[in-house]
Tab-separated table of C-alpha atoms and ligand atoms in Angstrom:
chain	number	residue	atom	x	y	z
A	28	MET	CA	-11.819	46.309	15.475
A	29	ILE	CA	-15.238	47.784	14.854
A	30	THR	CA	-16.160	47.604	11.190
A	31	ALA	CA	-18.857	49.303	9.122
A	32	VAL	CA	-22.285	47.671	9.185
A	33	LYS	CA	-22.680	45.034	6.462
A	34	GLY	CA	-23.971	46.579	3.252
A	35	THR	CA	-22.821	50.100	4.164
A	36	GLN	CA	-19.707	51.830	2.885
A	37	ASP	CA	-17.355	54.616	3.852
A	38	LEU	CA	-16.827	57.033	0.995
A	39	LEU	CA	-13.185	57.930	0.979
A	40	PHE	CA	-11.190	60.627	-0.727
A	41	PRO	CA	-10.575	60.823	-3.686
A	42	GLU	CA	-13.593	58.668	-4.661
A	43	VAL	CA	-15.808	61.097	-2.783
A	44	ARG	CA	-14.778	63.757	-5.307
A	45	ARG	CA	-16.667	61.860	-8.004
A	46	TRP	CA	-19.759	61.945	-5.787
A	47	GLN	CA	-19.398	65.678	-5.396
A	48	GLN	CA	-18.992	66.109	-9.147
A	49	LEU	CA	-22.060	64.000	-9.855
A	50	GLU	CA	-24.077	65.920	-7.277
A	51	ALA	CA	-22.965	69.274	-8.698
A	52	ALA	CA	-23.785	68.214	-12.272
A	53	ALA	CA	-27.205	66.919	-11.169
A	54	ARG	CA	-28.071	70.039	-9.167
A	55	GLY	CA	-27.237	72.239	-12.158
A	56	LEU	CA	-29.366	70.123	-14.485
A	57	PHE	CA	-32.313	69.900	-12.066
A	58	GLU	CA	-32.300	73.660	-11.585
A	59	ARG	CA	-32.256	74.201	-15.359
A	60	TYR	CA	-35.447	72.137	-15.559
A	61	GLY	CA	-37.022	74.251	-12.803
A	62	PHE	CA	-36.645	71.863	-9.836
A	63	GLY	CA	-35.953	73.028	-6.286
A	64	GLU	CA	-34.354	70.837	-3.634
A	65	ILE	CA	-36.249	69.205	-0.780
A	66	ARG	CA	-34.565	67.418	2.160
A	67	THR	CA	-36.817	65.133	4.143
A	68	PRO	CA	-35.911	63.165	7.303
A	69	LEU	CA	-34.206	59.782	7.138
A	70	LEU	CA	-36.677	58.582	9.759
A	71	GLU	CA	-40.364	58.411	8.978
A	72	PRO	CA	-43.386	56.753	10.587
A	73	THR	CA	-43.581	53.144	9.326
A	74	GLU	CA	-47.195	53.744	8.375
A	75	LEU	CA	-46.064	56.151	5.638
A	76	PHE	CA	-44.356	53.394	3.655
A	77	VAL	CA	-47.056	50.816	4.318
A	78	ARG	CA	-49.661	53.214	2.912
A	79	GLY	CA	-47.468	54.870	0.300
A	80	ILE	CA	-45.545	51.937	-1.147
A	81	GLY	CA	-47.924	49.052	-0.427
A	82	ASP	CA	-47.623	46.264	2.131
A	83	GLU	CA	-47.358	43.529	-0.490
A	84	THR	CA	-44.231	45.024	-2.088
A	85	ASP	CA	-40.806	43.500	-1.402
A	86	ILE	CA	-39.667	46.780	0.088
A	87	VAL	CA	-42.363	46.889	2.742
A	88	ALA	CA	-42.715	43.140	3.275
A	89	LYS	CA	-39.023	42.262	3.532
A	90	GLU	CA	-36.598	45.136	3.236
A	91	MET	CA	-37.357	47.880	5.718
A	92	TYR	CA	-35.260	48.856	8.704
A	93	THR	CA	-38.124	49.215	11.141
A	94	PHE	CA	-37.839	49.608	14.900
A	95	GLN	CA	-39.692	50.980	17.879
A	96	ASP	CA	-38.421	54.124	19.526
A	97	ARG	CA	-38.366	54.605	23.296
A	98	LYS	CA	-42.030	55.585	23.320
A	99	GLY	CA	-43.030	52.495	21.335
A	100	ARG	CA	-43.673	54.316	18.041
A	101	SER	CA	-42.853	52.310	14.936
A	102	LEU	CA	-40.274	54.180	12.840
A	103	THR	CA	-38.547	53.217	9.600
A	104	LEU	CA	-35.342	54.360	7.952
A	105	ARG	CA	-36.604	55.538	4.592
A	106	PRO	CA	-36.221	52.885	1.871
A	107	GLU	CA	-36.971	55.434	-0.866
A	108	ASN	CA	-37.765	59.121	-0.980
A	109	THR	CA	-41.005	59.569	-2.917
A	110	ALA	CA	-43.249	58.690	0.030
A	111	GLY	CA	-41.372	61.159	2.270
A	112	VAL	CA	-41.623	63.917	-0.325
A	113	ALA	CA	-45.330	63.214	-0.781
A	114	ARG	CA	-45.823	63.338	3.005
A	115	ALA	CA	-44.003	66.681	3.194
A	116	VAL	CA	-46.040	68.080	0.313
A	117	VAL	CA	-49.306	67.141	2.018
A	118	GLU	CA	-48.108	68.246	5.466
A	119	HIS	CA	-46.991	71.690	4.276
A	120	ARG	CA	-49.732	72.037	1.658
A	121	LEU	CA	-47.096	72.525	-0.999
A	122	HIS	CA	-49.567	71.294	-3.607
A	123	ASP	CA	-51.188	74.725	-3.429
A	124	SER	CA	-47.913	76.361	-4.371
A	125	PRO	CA	-46.782	76.205	-8.012
A	126	GLN	CA	-43.309	77.073	-6.750
A	127	HIS	CA	-43.128	73.665	-5.094
A	128	ALA	CA	-44.471	71.622	-7.985
A	129	ARG	CA	-41.015	70.431	-9.051
A	130	LEU	CA	-38.814	68.970	-6.354
A	131	TYR	CA	-35.561	67.066	-6.334
A	132	TYR	CA	-33.682	65.220	-3.609
A	133	ILE	CA	-30.278	63.650	-3.092
A	134	GLY	CA	-29.561	61.374	-0.155
A	135	PRO	CA	-29.192	57.964	1.490
A	136	GLN	CA	-31.871	55.265	1.504
A	137	PHE	CA	-31.937	52.021	3.485
A	138	ARG	CA	-33.070	48.545	2.481
A	139	TYR	CA	-32.374	45.235	4.111
A	140	GLU	CA	-31.311	43.419	0.940
A	141	ARG	CA	-28.601	40.852	0.339
A	142	PRO	CA	-25.534	42.989	-0.337
A	143	GLN	CA	-23.742	42.389	-3.637
A	144	LYS	CA	-22.074	44.461	-6.333
A	145	GLY	CA	-24.386	47.405	-7.024
A	146	ARG	CA	-26.703	46.515	-4.136
A	147	TYR	CA	-26.205	47.887	-0.654
A	148	ARG	CA	-28.168	48.302	2.548
A	149	GLN	CA	-27.383	51.975	2.729
A	150	PHE	CA	-27.330	53.364	-0.789
A	151	HIS	CA	-27.896	56.776	-2.273
A	152	GLN	CA	-30.493	58.059	-4.645
A	153	MET	CA	-31.115	61.275	-6.443
A	154	GLY	CA	-34.521	61.842	-7.905
A	155	ILE	CA	-37.196	64.234	-9.065
A	156	GLU	CA	-40.904	64.602	-8.407
A	157	ILE	CA	-43.262	66.584	-10.673
A	158	LEU	CA	-46.505	67.311	-8.846
A	159	GLY	CA	-49.900	68.382	-10.157
A	160	GLU	CA	-49.080	67.720	-13.833
A	161	GLY	CA	-51.207	64.968	-15.328
A	162	ALA	CA	-50.316	65.683	-18.950
A	163	PRO	CA	-48.184	63.144	-20.843
A	164	GLY	CA	-45.658	65.916	-21.517
A	165	ALA	CA	-44.702	65.783	-17.834
A	166	ASP	CA	-43.860	62.064	-18.113
A	167	ALA	CA	-41.772	62.631	-21.241
A	168	GLU	CA	-40.005	65.642	-19.773
A	169	GLY	CA	-39.322	63.767	-16.546
A	170	ILE	CA	-37.738	60.939	-18.523
A	171	ALA	CA	-35.734	63.530	-20.479
A	172	VAL	CA	-34.218	64.816	-17.226
A	173	ALA	CA	-32.953	61.295	-16.431
A	174	VAL	CA	-31.582	60.815	-19.937
A	175	ASP	CA	-29.831	64.208	-19.848
A	176	LEU	CA	-28.293	63.377	-16.497
A	177	LEU	CA	-26.913	60.064	-17.760
A	178	ASP	CA	-25.596	61.828	-20.870
A	179	ALA	CA	-23.895	64.476	-18.744
A	180	ALA	CA	-22.292	61.713	-16.660
A	181	GLY	CA	-21.083	60.010	-19.836
A	182	ILE	CA	-22.922	56.718	-19.179
A	183	PRO	CA	-22.504	54.399	-22.132
A	184	ALA	CA	-25.248	52.217	-23.556
A	185	ALA	CA	-28.151	53.427	-21.437
A	186	THR	CA	-31.583	52.251	-22.587
A	187	VAL	CA	-34.975	53.616	-21.564
A	188	GLN	CA	-37.485	50.803	-20.984
A	189	LEU	CA	-41.059	52.021	-21.045
A	190	ASN	CA	-44.494	50.656	-20.250
A	191	SER	CA	-47.930	51.642	-19.005
A	192	VAL	CA	-49.482	49.790	-16.081
A	193	GLY	CA	-52.919	51.327	-16.635
A	194	CYS	CA	-55.135	52.848	-13.977
A	195	ALA	CA	-57.738	51.886	-11.367
A	196	GLU	CA	-60.217	51.360	-14.197
A	197	CYS	CA	-58.298	49.125	-16.587
A	198	ARG	CA	-55.913	47.362	-14.226
A	199	PRO	CA	-58.428	45.097	-12.414
A	200	PRO	CA	-59.658	43.481	-15.674
A	201	TYR	CA	-56.022	43.050	-16.756
A	202	VAL	CA	-55.115	41.463	-13.416
A	203	ALA	CA	-58.052	39.057	-13.769
A	204	LEU	CA	-56.809	38.141	-17.253
A	205	LEU	CA	-53.270	37.694	-15.942
A	206	LYS	CA	-54.450	35.403	-13.156
A	207	ALA	CA	-56.515	33.350	-15.581
A	208	SER	CA	-53.578	33.009	-17.963
A	209	LEU	CA	-51.100	31.973	-15.251
A	210	ALA	CA	-53.458	29.624	-13.388
A	211	PRO	CA	-53.045	26.606	-15.708
A	212	ARG	CA	-49.235	26.849	-15.426
A	213	VAL	CA	-49.004	27.559	-11.725
A	214	SER	CA	-46.925	24.412	-11.134
A	215	GLU	CA	-44.157	25.922	-13.294
A	216	LEU	CA	-43.926	29.065	-11.125
A	217	CYS	CA	-41.647	29.653	-8.135
A	218	GLY	CA	-43.027	29.787	-4.588
A	219	ASP	CA	-42.922	33.592	-4.493
A	220	CYS	CA	-44.882	33.848	-7.725
A	221	ARG	CA	-47.509	31.418	-6.482
A	222	ARG	CA	-47.960	33.528	-3.380
A	223	ARG	CA	-48.033	36.763	-5.369
A	224	LEU	CA	-50.633	35.303	-7.670
A	225	GLU	CA	-52.948	35.391	-4.663
A	226	THR	CA	-51.804	38.594	-2.972
A	227	ASN	CA	-50.562	40.915	-5.749
A	228	PRO	CA	-50.667	39.159	-9.137
A	229	LEU	CA	-49.112	42.064	-11.068
A	230	ARG	CA	-45.900	41.586	-9.114
A	231	THR	CA	-45.357	38.142	-10.629
A	232	LEU	CA	-44.268	40.001	-13.782
A	233	ASP	CA	-41.339	41.385	-11.811
A	234	CYS	CA	-39.978	37.929	-10.934
A	235	LYS	CA	-36.358	37.333	-11.912
A	236	VAL	CA	-36.295	33.541	-11.355
A	237	PRO	CA	-35.198	32.008	-14.710
A	238	SER	CA	-37.647	29.078	-14.626
A	239	CYS	CA	-40.596	31.505	-14.347
A	240	GLN	CA	-39.612	33.477	-17.435
A	241	PRO	CA	-41.169	31.296	-20.177
A	242	VAL	CA	-44.498	31.385	-18.340
A	243	LEU	CA	-44.345	35.130	-17.715
A	244	ASP	CA	-43.248	35.852	-21.298
A	245	ALA	CA	-46.481	34.280	-22.453
A	246	ALA	CA	-48.606	36.444	-20.112
A	247	PRO	CA	-50.953	39.005	-21.667
A	248	ARG	CA	-49.377	42.354	-22.546
A	249	LEU	CA	-50.323	45.245	-20.294
A	250	ASP	CA	-50.632	47.645	-23.212
A	251	GLU	CA	-53.329	45.528	-24.816
A	252	GLY	CA	-55.592	45.884	-21.791
A	253	LEU	CA	-55.397	49.662	-21.389
A	254	CYS	CA	-58.572	51.757	-21.292
A	255	ALA	CA	-58.921	54.454	-23.959
A	256	ALA	CA	-57.637	57.249	-21.705
A	257	CYS	CA	-54.554	55.257	-20.601
A	258	ALA	CA	-53.856	54.137	-24.184
A	259	ASP	CA	-53.998	57.772	-25.353
A	260	HIS	CA	-51.688	58.835	-22.557
A	261	HIS	CA	-49.218	56.072	-23.355
A	262	ARG	CA	-49.249	56.978	-27.058
A	263	ALA	CA	-48.737	60.679	-26.315
A	264	VAL	CA	-45.771	59.961	-24.015
A	265	ARG	CA	-44.141	57.936	-26.801
A	266	GLU	CA	-44.819	60.666	-29.371
A	267	ILE	CA	-43.228	63.333	-27.210
A	268	LEU	CA	-40.216	61.108	-26.506
A	269	ASP	CA	-39.885	60.639	-30.290
A	270	LEU	CA	-40.095	64.396	-30.741
A	271	LEU	CA	-37.353	64.888	-28.154
A	272	ARG	CA	-35.306	62.209	-29.966
A	273	ILE	CA	-35.152	60.071	-26.867
A	274	SER	CA	-34.974	56.439	-27.838
A	275	TYR	CA	-36.786	53.887	-25.718
A	276	ARG	CA	-37.936	50.318	-25.838
A	277	VAL	CA	-41.526	49.408	-24.959
A	278	ARG	CA	-41.495	46.460	-22.547
A	279	PRO	CA	-45.158	45.454	-22.496
A	280	ARG	CA	-44.894	43.286	-19.367
A	281	MET	CA	-42.683	45.538	-17.278
A	282	VAL	CA	-44.066	46.505	-13.852
A	283	ARG	CA	-42.265	48.249	-11.014
A	284	GLY	CA	-41.706	47.209	-7.423
A	285	LEU	CA	-43.889	49.880	-5.857
A	286	ASP	CA	-47.680	49.746	-5.791
A	287	TYR	CA	-48.361	53.419	-6.300
A	288	TYR	CA	-47.620	53.584	-10.018
A	289	VAL	CA	-50.336	54.253	-12.606
A	290	ARG	CA	-49.929	54.601	-16.348
A	291	THR	CA	-46.295	55.320	-17.213
A	292	VAL	CA	-43.539	53.230	-15.658
A	293	PHE	CA	-39.980	53.288	-16.884
A	294	GLU	CA	-36.496	52.143	-16.104
A	295	VAL	CA	-33.134	53.080	-17.512
A	296	THR	CA	-30.656	50.228	-17.703
A	297	SER	CA	-27.030	50.192	-18.754
A	298	GLU	CA	-25.039	47.374	-20.283
A	299	ALA	CA	-22.018	48.792	-18.498
A	300	LEU	CA	-23.417	47.296	-15.264
A	301	GLY	CA	-23.616	43.615	-14.433
A	302	ALA	CA	-26.642	41.809	-13.086
A	303	GLN	CA	-27.899	44.888	-11.226
A	304	ASP	CA	-28.306	46.858	-14.429
A	305	ALA	CA	-31.126	49.238	-13.437
A	306	LEU	CA	-29.835	52.759	-13.000
A	307	VAL	CA	-33.090	54.691	-12.827
A	308	GLY	CA	-36.643	53.656	-12.037
A	309	GLY	CA	-39.817	55.655	-11.874
A	310	GLY	CA	-43.202	56.509	-13.227
A	311	ARG	CA	-46.508	58.203	-12.668
A	312	TYR	CA	-48.120	58.039	-9.232
A	313	ASP	CA	-51.401	60.002	-9.459
A	314	GLY	CA	-53.306	59.090	-6.306
A	315	LEU	CA	-50.337	58.834	-3.944
A	316	LEU	CA	-50.984	62.231	-2.373
A	317	ARG	CA	-54.602	61.274	-1.809
A	318	ALA	CA	-53.595	57.971	-0.223
A	319	LEU	CA	-51.595	60.052	2.255
A	320	GLY	CA	-54.521	62.300	3.125
A	321	GLY	CA	-53.822	64.989	0.541
A	322	PRO	CA	-55.644	66.162	-2.571
A	323	ASP	CA	-56.293	64.157	-5.699
A	324	ALA	CA	-53.171	65.429	-7.447
A	325	ALA	CA	-51.076	63.969	-10.223
A	326	GLY	CA	-47.441	63.024	-9.721
A	327	PHE	CA	-44.519	61.756	-11.740
A	328	GLY	CA	-41.022	60.954	-10.522
A	329	TRP	CA	-37.980	58.747	-10.654
A	330	ALA	CA	-34.997	57.756	-8.568
A	331	LEU	CA	-31.479	57.059	-9.708
A	332	GLY	CA	-29.053	54.830	-7.810
A	333	MET	CA	-25.888	56.859	-7.309
A	334	GLU	CA	-23.562	53.928	-6.496
A	335	ARG	CA	-24.605	52.232	-9.724
A	336	LEU	CA	-24.255	55.379	-11.779
A	337	LEU	CA	-20.761	55.933	-10.398
A	338	MET	CA	-19.834	52.335	-11.237
A	339	ALA	CA	-20.747	52.990	-14.859
A	340	MET	CA	-19.387	56.525	-15.015
A	341	PRO	CA	-16.010	57.193	-16.565
A	342	PRO	CA	-13.766	59.443	-14.449
A	343	LEU	CA	-14.668	63.093	-14.994
A	344	PRO	CA	-12.001	65.676	-15.586
A	345	GLY	CA	-11.521	66.723	-11.991
A	346	GLU	CA	-11.795	70.090	-10.361
A	347	ARG	CA	-8.879	70.300	-7.966
A	348	LEU	CA	-7.948	73.220	-5.781
A	349	PRO	CA	-4.252	73.968	-5.887
A	350	ARG	CA	-2.835	72.634	-2.653
A	351	VAL	CA	-0.004	74.541	-1.125
A	352	TYR	CA	2.013	73.025	1.678
A	353	LEU	CA	3.385	75.809	3.837
A	354	ALA	CA	6.616	74.990	5.683
A	355	TRP	CA	8.796	77.213	7.807
A	356	SER	CA	12.015	77.430	9.743
A	357	GLY	CA	13.541	79.973	12.084
A	358	ALA	CA	12.427	81.903	15.117
A	359	GLY	CA	9.369	84.119	14.716
A	360	THR	CA	8.450	82.585	11.383
A	361	TYR	CA	5.603	80.360	12.596
A	362	ALA	CA	3.384	83.293	13.638
A	363	ARG	CA	3.777	84.869	10.198
A	364	VAL	CA	3.061	81.536	8.505
A	365	LEU	CA	-0.233	81.131	10.349
A	366	LEU	CA	-1.363	84.570	9.185
A	367	LEU	CA	-0.049	84.023	5.677
A	368	ALA	CA	-2.074	80.801	5.413
A	369	ARG	CA	-5.247	82.701	6.281
A	370	GLU	CA	-4.451	85.424	3.741
A	371	LEU	CA	-3.896	82.846	1.018
A	372	ARG	CA	-7.094	80.959	1.850
A	373	ALA	CA	-9.026	84.228	1.709
A	374	MET	CA	-7.617	84.576	-1.806
A	375	GLY	CA	-9.052	81.164	-2.728
A	376	VAL	CA	-6.000	78.976	-2.285
A	377	ALA	CA	-6.100	75.632	-0.465
A	378	VAL	CA	-3.288	75.650	2.073
A	379	LEU	CA	-1.912	73.060	4.474
A	380	VAL	CA	0.236	74.456	7.271
A	381	GLU	CA	3.155	72.576	8.807
A	382	HIS	CA	2.933	73.024	12.553
A	383	GLN	CA	6.415	71.870	13.410
A	384	GLU	CA	9.688	73.393	12.446
A	385	ARG	CA	11.481	71.118	9.979
A	386	SER	CA	14.413	71.266	7.669
A	387	PHE	CA	13.243	72.239	4.189
A	388	LYS	CA	14.421	68.862	2.936
A	389	SER	CA	12.161	66.971	5.322
A	390	ALA	CA	9.339	69.478	4.663
A	391	LEU	CA	9.553	68.804	0.933
A	392	LYS	CA	9.326	65.081	1.544
A	393	ARG	CA	6.179	65.571	3.571
A	394	ALA	CA	4.692	67.867	0.928
A	395	ASP	CA	5.247	65.119	-1.593
A	396	ARG	CA	3.554	62.512	0.567
A	397	LEU	CA	0.597	64.816	1.080
A	398	ASN	CA	0.312	65.030	-2.694
A	399	ALA	CA	0.627	68.812	-2.579
A	400	ARG	CA	1.107	70.604	-5.874
A	401	TRP	CA	3.260	73.341	-4.416
A	402	ALA	CA	5.424	73.983	-1.380
A	403	LEU	CA	5.735	77.456	0.040
A	404	LEU	CA	8.847	77.876	2.126
A	405	VAL	CA	9.200	80.595	4.722
A	406	GLY	CA	12.520	81.169	6.447
A	407	GLU	CA	13.924	84.196	8.177
A	408	GLU	CA	15.052	85.716	4.890
A	409	GLU	CA	11.557	85.402	3.409
A	410	LEU	CA	10.101	86.905	6.564
A	411	GLU	CA	12.308	89.926	6.093
A	412	SER	CA	11.745	90.446	2.359
A	413	GLU	CA	8.064	89.343	2.334
A	414	LEU	CA	8.933	87.353	-0.763
A	415	TYR	CA	8.197	83.675	-0.242
A	416	THR	CA	9.756	80.728	-2.009
A	417	LEU	CA	7.119	78.909	-4.075
A	418	LYS	CA	8.342	75.541	-5.234
A	419	ASP	CA	6.608	73.661	-8.016
A	420	LEU	CA	6.682	70.083	-6.782
A	421	ALA	CA	6.119	68.648	-10.242
A	422	SER	CA	8.923	70.452	-12.075
A	423	GLY	CA	11.151	71.303	-9.118
A	424	GLY	CA	11.384	74.956	-10.246
A	425	GLN	CA	11.008	77.761	-7.729
A	426	GLN	CA	10.278	81.484	-7.579
A	427	ALA	CA	10.339	84.198	-4.900
A	428	LEU	CA	6.903	85.862	-4.798
A	429	ALA	CA	4.812	88.198	-2.652
A	430	ALA	CA	1.677	86.655	-1.082
A	431	ALA	CA	-0.723	88.027	-3.707
A	432	ASP	CA	1.510	86.753	-6.501
A	433	VAL	CA	1.679	83.319	-4.867
A	434	ALA	CA	-2.122	83.227	-4.907
A	435	ALA	CA	-2.276	84.382	-8.517
A	436	ARG	CA	0.323	81.850	-9.613
A	437	VAL	CA	-1.280	78.806	-7.993
A	438	ARG	CA	-4.769	79.855	-9.009
A	439	GLU	CA	-3.687	79.830	-12.653
A	440	GLU	CA	-4.018	76.073	-12.413
A	441	ALA	CA	-7.437	76.072	-10.825
A	442	PRO	CA	-10.480	75.798	-13.109
B	24	LIG	P1	-36.309	51.798	-6.811
B	24	LIG	O1	-36.489	52.838	-5.733
B	24	LIG	O2	-36.362	50.394	-6.313
B	24	LIG	O3	-37.177	52.070	-7.992
B	24	LIG	O4	-34.813	51.946	-7.325
B	24	LIG	C1	-34.382	53.043	-8.091
B	24	LIG	C2	-32.899	52.889	-8.334
B	24	LIG	O5	-32.198	52.895	-7.094
B	24	LIG	C3	-32.507	51.561	-8.962
B	24	LIG	O6	-32.602	51.632	-10.353
B	24	LIG	C4	-31.075	51.410	-8.506
B	24	LIG	O7	-30.206	52.158	-9.342
B	24	LIG	C5	-31.087	52.037	-7.141
B	24	LIG	N1	-31.181	51.026	-6.062
B	24	LIG	C6	-32.291	50.423	-5.577
B	24	LIG	N2	-31.988	49.593	-4.564
B	24	LIG	C7	-30.651	49.653	-4.400
B	24	LIG	C8	-29.712	49.038	-3.510
B	24	LIG	N3	-30.096	48.192	-2.554
B	24	LIG	N4	-28.388	49.343	-3.642
B	24	LIG	C9	-27.975	50.211	-4.590
B	24	LIG	N5	-28.816	50.823	-5.453
B	24	LIG	C10	-30.133	50.567	-5.363
């Protein structure tokens, strides 16, 4: 037996319905905030992620699905979507077009991580990118979109965790301070942290190893090292969140796993999830477009993990098309049934046709197993009168109806 690749999943019916519902709710919300969809390729040049995400990040250093194609080019299955969107924006000069300043995406991402509950190798993200808006209002509004989406999905106990990681001006002095403060306690840090202290000291703050926590908790706060402009920005973001009545917790040592962030970083976590409690992660990435050969344009965005959201999401009241199972018996009936099925579908009814002649008793059994809501029975008598027997499989009641009335009756139950 050939099985799915480790860390990937088949999405089966009816679970896939919840995905569709989430996607539909998100699309509606994104459009109400003025976002338009962008779909970028799953495959990108490896260089894009090395430049866009940073080669010292876990994603680029350890987690990418990278391979050479037949011409020896290094390609990578996208581990996240912001770099791809930024590439597309630069490539198509979308930054010159206000119409393309707000983009959203929904799709699979790939990371070679140890699979566990809430962590997969192929997972799905939906996210937004706001381009060319440097004002703190864009950060707050972007966070509001995430909060509204979680509200719409009915996620309990979601908390916004907020911080500022400063900018090219104030981060280097902070990093120097961080290094100096960690240096005397280096023996208490894990091997990864010791390495990061040399290569990318800020990333030590992201370490989850329990024995490192007391040392990291004593590290200097990022918000105390901000330059005046970053401090003002951070304050304004908080004020606008207050105005929008979005509650948040400032986590002064929170950093994010991607190098391109400046100023605002945030996560949304939910207590409804276990160890992998981060539902949404994002922040401001002014400078990313320039790093990819584009203009010096501001950017803000986030990504939400769909598997994790669905784990925390209560079942939604489901949209369900009425399903009619169409069975027949008698000579000449089958041809009429095939046409009748098309007529009913054109009237918005979901119809399954039985392709073999069966006794009505055996047809009803099959309808039941197929979880149909109705059975429509066509025998020679029905063919003659053009009144078909519609059987309600829940109550057992039945009526003789013309095709249009069948459609009207079953559609009464549709949303
Ligand atoms: P990131 O792109 O790392 O900022 O992640 C954004 C969100 O994507 C996280 O908060 C998770 O909800 C989700 N996510 C990240 N990695 C995985 C994974 N391997 N499996 C499932 N969800 C993930």
